[in-house]
CSV table of C-alpha atoms in Angstrom, one decimal:
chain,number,residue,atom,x,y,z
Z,1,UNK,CA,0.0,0.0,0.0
Z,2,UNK,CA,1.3,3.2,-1.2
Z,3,UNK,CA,1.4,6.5,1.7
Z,4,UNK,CA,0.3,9.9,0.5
Z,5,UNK,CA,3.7,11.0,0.3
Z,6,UNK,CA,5.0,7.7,-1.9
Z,7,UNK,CA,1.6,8.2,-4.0
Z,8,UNK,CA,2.3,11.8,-4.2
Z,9,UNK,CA,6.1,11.4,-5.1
Z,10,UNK,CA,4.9,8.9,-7.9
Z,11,UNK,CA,2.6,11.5,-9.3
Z,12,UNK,CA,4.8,14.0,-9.8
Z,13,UNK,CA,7.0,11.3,-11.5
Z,14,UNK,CA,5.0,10.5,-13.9
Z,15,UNK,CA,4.1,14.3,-14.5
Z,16,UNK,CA,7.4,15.0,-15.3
Z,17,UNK,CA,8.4,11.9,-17.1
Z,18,UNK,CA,5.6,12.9,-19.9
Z,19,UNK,CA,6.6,16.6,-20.0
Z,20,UNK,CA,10.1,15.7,-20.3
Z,21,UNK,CA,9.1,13.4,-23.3
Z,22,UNK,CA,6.7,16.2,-24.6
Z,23,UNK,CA,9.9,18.3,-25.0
Z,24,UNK,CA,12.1,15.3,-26.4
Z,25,UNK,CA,9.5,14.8,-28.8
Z,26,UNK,CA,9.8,19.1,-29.7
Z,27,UNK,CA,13.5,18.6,-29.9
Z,28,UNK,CA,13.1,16.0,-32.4
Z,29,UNK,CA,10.6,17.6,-33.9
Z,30,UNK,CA,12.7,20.8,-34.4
Z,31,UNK,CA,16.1,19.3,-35.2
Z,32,UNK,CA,14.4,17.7,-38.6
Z,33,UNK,CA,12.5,21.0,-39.4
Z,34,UNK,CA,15.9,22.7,-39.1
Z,35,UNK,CA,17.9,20.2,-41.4
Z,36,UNK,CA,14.8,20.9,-43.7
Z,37,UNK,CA,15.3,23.9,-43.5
Z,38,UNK,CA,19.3,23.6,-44.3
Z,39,UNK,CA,18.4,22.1,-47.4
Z,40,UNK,CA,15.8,24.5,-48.4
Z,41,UNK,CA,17.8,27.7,-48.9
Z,42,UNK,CA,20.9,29.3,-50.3
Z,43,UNK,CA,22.2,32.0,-48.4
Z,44,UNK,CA,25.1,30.4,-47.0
Z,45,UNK,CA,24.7,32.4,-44.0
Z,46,UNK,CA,21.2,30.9,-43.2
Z,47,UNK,CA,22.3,27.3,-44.0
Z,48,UNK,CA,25.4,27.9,-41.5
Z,49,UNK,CA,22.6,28.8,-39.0
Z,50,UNK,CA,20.2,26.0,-39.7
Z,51,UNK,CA,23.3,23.4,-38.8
Z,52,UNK,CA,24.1,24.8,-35.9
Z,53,UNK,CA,20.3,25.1,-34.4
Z,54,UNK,CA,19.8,21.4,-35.7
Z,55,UNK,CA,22.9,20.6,-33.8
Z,56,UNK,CA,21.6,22.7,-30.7
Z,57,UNK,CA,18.4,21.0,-30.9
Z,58,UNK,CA,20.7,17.6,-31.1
Z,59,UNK,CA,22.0,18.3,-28.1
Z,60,UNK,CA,18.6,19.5,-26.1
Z,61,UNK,CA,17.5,15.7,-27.6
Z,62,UNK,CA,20.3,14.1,-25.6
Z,63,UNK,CA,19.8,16.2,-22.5
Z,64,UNK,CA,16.8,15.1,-22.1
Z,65,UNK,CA,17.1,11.6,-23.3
Z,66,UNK,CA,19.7,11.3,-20.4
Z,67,UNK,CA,17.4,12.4,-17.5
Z,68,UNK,CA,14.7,10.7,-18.7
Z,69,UNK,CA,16.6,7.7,-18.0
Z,70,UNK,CA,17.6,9.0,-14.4
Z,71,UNK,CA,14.1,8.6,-13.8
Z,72,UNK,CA,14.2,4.9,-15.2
Z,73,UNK,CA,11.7,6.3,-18.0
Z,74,UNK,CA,11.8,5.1,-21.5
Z,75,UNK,CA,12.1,8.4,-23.6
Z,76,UNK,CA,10.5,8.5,-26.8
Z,77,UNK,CA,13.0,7.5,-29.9
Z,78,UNK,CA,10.8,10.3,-32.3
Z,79,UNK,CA,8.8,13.3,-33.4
Z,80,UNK,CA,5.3,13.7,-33.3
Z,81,UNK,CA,2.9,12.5,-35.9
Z,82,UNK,CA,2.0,16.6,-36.4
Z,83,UNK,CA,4.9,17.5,-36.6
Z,84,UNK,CA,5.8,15.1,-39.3
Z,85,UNK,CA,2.8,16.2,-41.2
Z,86,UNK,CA,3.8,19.9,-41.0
Z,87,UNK,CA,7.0,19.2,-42.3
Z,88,UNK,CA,5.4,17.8,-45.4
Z,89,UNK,CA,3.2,20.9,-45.4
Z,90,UNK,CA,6.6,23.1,-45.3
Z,91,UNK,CA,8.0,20.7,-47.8
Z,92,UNK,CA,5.0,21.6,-49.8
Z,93,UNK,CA,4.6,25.5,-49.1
Z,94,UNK,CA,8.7,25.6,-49.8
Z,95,UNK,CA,8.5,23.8,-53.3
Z,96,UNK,CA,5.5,26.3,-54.2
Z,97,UNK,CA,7.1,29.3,-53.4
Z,98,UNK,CA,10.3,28.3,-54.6
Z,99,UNK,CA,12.4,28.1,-51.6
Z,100,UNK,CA,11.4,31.6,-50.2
Z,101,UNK,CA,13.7,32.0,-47.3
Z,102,UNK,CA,11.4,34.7,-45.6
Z,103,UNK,CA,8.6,32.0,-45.7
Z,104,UNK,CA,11.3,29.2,-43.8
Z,105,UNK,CA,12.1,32.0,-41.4
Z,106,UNK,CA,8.6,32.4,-40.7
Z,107,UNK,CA,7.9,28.7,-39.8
Z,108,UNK,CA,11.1,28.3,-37.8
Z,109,UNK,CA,9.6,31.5,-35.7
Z,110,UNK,CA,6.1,29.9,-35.6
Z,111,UNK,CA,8.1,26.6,-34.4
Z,112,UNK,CA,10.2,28.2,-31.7
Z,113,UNK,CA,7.5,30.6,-30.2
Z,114,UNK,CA,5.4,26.8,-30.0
Z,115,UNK,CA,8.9,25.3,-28.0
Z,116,UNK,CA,9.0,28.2,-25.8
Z,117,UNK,CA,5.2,28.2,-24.4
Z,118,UNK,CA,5.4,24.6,-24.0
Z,119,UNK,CA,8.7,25.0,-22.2
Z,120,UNK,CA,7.0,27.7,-19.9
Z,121,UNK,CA,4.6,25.8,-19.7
Z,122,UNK,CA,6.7,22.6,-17.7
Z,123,UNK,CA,9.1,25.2,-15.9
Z,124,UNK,CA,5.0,27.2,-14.4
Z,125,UNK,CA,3.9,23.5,-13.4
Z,126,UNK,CA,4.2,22.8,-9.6
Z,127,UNK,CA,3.9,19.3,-9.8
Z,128,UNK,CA,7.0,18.1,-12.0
Z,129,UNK,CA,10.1,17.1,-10.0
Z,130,UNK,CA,12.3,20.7,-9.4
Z,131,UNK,CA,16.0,18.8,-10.1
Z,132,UNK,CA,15.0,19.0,-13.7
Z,133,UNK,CA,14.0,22.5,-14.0
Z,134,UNK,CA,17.5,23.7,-14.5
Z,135,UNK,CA,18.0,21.3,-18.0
Z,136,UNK,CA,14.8,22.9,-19.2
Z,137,UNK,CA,15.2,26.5,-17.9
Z,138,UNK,CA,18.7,26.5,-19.7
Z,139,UNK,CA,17.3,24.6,-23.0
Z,140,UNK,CA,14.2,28.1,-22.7
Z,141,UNK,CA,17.2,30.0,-22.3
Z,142,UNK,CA,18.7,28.7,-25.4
Z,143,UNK,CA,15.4,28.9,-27.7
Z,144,UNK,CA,14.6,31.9,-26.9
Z,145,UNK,CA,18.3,33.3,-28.0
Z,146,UNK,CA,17.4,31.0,-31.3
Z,147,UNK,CA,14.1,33.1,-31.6
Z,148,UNK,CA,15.6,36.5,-31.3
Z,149,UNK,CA,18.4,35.6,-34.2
Z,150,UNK,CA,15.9,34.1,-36.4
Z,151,UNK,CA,13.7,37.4,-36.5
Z,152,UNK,CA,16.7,39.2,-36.9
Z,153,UNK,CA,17.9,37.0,-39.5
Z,154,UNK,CA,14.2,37.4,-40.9
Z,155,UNK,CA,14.8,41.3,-41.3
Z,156,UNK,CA,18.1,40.6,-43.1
Z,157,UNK,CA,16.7,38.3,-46.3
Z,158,UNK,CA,13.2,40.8,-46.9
């Protein structure tokens, strides 16, 4: 028979274990929509910055990965289903309008400001275990740098 405090420590377990896998499954997510991305344009510049966010995002996958398993969780090995299907639609939207690196730009933005509320989102909850609100504090950290450069980088290729 479980106590309160076991039953309540188990909660919060399984609270963070599936917002921790939420974020894996953003990380994946964004890593392949930013080597899509890399292969989509031709500024150099851009491309230069698509391989290091999809190696940044690389990175955030790991983190994760690695205290998901600190938890003795199983992390999940992909991206989401949606995800997968917007990529087709920005696979489809890019070949239309031939590569149009403002339109990328936008979709990255659209993708990032979607990371960053969900990471808010786990970093405002009460309920997930605290030791592993410094791995995603530092991951929102890093987005949000990402989301500044790319509407900078937006303003550069109009």
């Amino acid at each position: 028979m479980e106590t309160t405090r076991e039953e309540a420590h188990r909660k919060s377990h399984d609270a963070t274990v599936n917002a921790l896998n939420a974020l894996l499954e953003k990380n994946y997510d964004a890593e392949q929509g930013y080597k899509n991305a890399l292969t989509d344009v031709d500024n150099s510049r851009l491309k230069s910055y698509f391989q290091t966010q999809a190696a940044k995002r690389s990175q955030y996958v790991n983190e994760l990965d690695a205290s998901l398993r600190l938890l003795n969780a199983t992390p999940v090995e992909k991206g989401s289903a949606t995800a997968a299907a917007h990529r087709t639609w920005m696979d489809f939207k890019t070949a239309f309008t031939g590569k149009n690196e403002e339109a990328i730009l936008e979709e990255c933005i659209r993708g990032d400001k979607a990371a960053v509320s969900e990471y808010k989102d786990v970093l405002e909850n009460q309920e997930y275990l605290h030791e592993y609100k410094d791995v995603v504090r530092n991951q929102l950290n890093g987005i949000e740098n990402t989301l500044n450069t790319i509407q900078k980088l937006e303003d550069i290729v109009d």
